Tab-separated table of C-alpha atoms in Angstrom:
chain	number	residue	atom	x	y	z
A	1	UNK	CA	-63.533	38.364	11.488
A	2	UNK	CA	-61.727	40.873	14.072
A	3	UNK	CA	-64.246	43.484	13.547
A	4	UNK	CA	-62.983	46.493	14.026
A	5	UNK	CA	-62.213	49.659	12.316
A	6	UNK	CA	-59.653	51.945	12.129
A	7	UNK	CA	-60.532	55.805	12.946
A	8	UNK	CA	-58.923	58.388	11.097
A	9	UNK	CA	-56.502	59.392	13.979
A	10	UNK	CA	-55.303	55.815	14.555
A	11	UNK	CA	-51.925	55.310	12.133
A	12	UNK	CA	-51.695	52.113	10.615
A	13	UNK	CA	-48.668	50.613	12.975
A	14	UNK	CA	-51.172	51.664	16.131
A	15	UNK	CA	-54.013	50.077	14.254
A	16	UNK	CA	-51.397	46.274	13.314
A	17	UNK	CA	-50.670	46.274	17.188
A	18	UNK	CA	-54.340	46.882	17.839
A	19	UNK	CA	-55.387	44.360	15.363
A	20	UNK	CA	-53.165	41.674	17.218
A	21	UNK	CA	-53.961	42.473	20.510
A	22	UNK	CA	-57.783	41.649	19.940
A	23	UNK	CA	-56.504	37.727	18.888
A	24	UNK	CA	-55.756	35.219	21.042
A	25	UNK	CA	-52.575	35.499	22.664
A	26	UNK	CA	-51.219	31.854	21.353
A	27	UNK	CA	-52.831	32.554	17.905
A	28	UNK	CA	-50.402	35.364	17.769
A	29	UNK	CA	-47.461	33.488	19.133
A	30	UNK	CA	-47.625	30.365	16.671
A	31	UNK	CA	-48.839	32.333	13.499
A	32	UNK	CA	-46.569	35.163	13.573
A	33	UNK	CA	-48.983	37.780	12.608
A	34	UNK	CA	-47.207	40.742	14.204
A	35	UNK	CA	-44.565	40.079	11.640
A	36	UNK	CA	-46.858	39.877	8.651
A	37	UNK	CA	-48.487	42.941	9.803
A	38	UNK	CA	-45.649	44.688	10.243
A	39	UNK	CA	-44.292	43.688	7.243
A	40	UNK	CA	-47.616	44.541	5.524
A	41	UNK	CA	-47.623	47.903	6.957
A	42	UNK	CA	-44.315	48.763	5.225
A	43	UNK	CA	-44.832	47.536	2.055
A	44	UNK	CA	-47.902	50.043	1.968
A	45	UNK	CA	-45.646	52.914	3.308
A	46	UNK	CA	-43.162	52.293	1.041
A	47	UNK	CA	-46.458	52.131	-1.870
A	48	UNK	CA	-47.872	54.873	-0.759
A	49	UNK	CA	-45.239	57.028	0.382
A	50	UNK	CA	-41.624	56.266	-1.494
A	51	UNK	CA	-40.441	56.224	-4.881
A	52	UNK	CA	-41.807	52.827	-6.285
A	53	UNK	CA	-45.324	52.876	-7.069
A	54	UNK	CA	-45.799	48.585	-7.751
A	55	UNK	CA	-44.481	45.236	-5.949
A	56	UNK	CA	-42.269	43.238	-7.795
A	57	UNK	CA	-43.162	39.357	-8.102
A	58	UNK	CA	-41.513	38.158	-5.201
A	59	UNK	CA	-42.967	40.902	-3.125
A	60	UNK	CA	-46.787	40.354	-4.539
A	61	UNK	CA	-45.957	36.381	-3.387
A	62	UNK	CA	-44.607	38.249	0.572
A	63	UNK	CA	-48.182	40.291	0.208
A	64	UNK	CA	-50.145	36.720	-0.131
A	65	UNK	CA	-47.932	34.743	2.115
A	66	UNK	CA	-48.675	38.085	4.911
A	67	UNK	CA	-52.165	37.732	4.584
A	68	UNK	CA	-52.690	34.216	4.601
A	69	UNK	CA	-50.544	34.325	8.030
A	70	UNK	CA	-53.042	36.880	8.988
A	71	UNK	CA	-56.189	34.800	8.254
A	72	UNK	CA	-54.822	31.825	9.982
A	73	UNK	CA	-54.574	34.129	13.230
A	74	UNK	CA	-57.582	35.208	12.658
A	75	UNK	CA	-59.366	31.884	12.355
A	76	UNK	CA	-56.927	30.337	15.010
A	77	UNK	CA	-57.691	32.721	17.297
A	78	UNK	CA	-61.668	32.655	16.677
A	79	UNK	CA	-61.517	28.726	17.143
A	80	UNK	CA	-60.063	28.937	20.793
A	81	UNK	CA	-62.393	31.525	21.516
């Protein structure tokens, strides 16, 4: 677990690039997190912000895939630590 929180002021792109700078440098080079956060983050913008209000079935499967990328980092990064 990374552990930290985001405050109110903190957007959520400033908050993915904080997220991956608190993991391990390789963990974030072999995993690809930034990507899945990144690609997380817009997916909720587009959610929360744009005309479509659900994820079809091949973008609930890119929502699992994303955070199973993120929770290898995660544990990647907590194992070289």
């Amino acid at each position: 677990s990374l552990r930290i929180r985001r405050p109110d002021s903190e957007t959520l792109r400033e908050f993915s690039n904080r997220a991956s700078q608190s993991l391990d440098a390789e963990a974030v080079k072999t995993t690809g997190v930034q990507v899945a956060l990144d690609a997380l983050g817009d997916l909720y913008h587009r959610l929360r912000f744009g005309q479509s209000q659900e994820l079809d079935e091949s973008e609930q499967r890119q929502v699992e895939q994303h955070l199973e990328t993120v929770e290898l980092a995660v544990k990647a990064s907590a194992n070289r630590r």
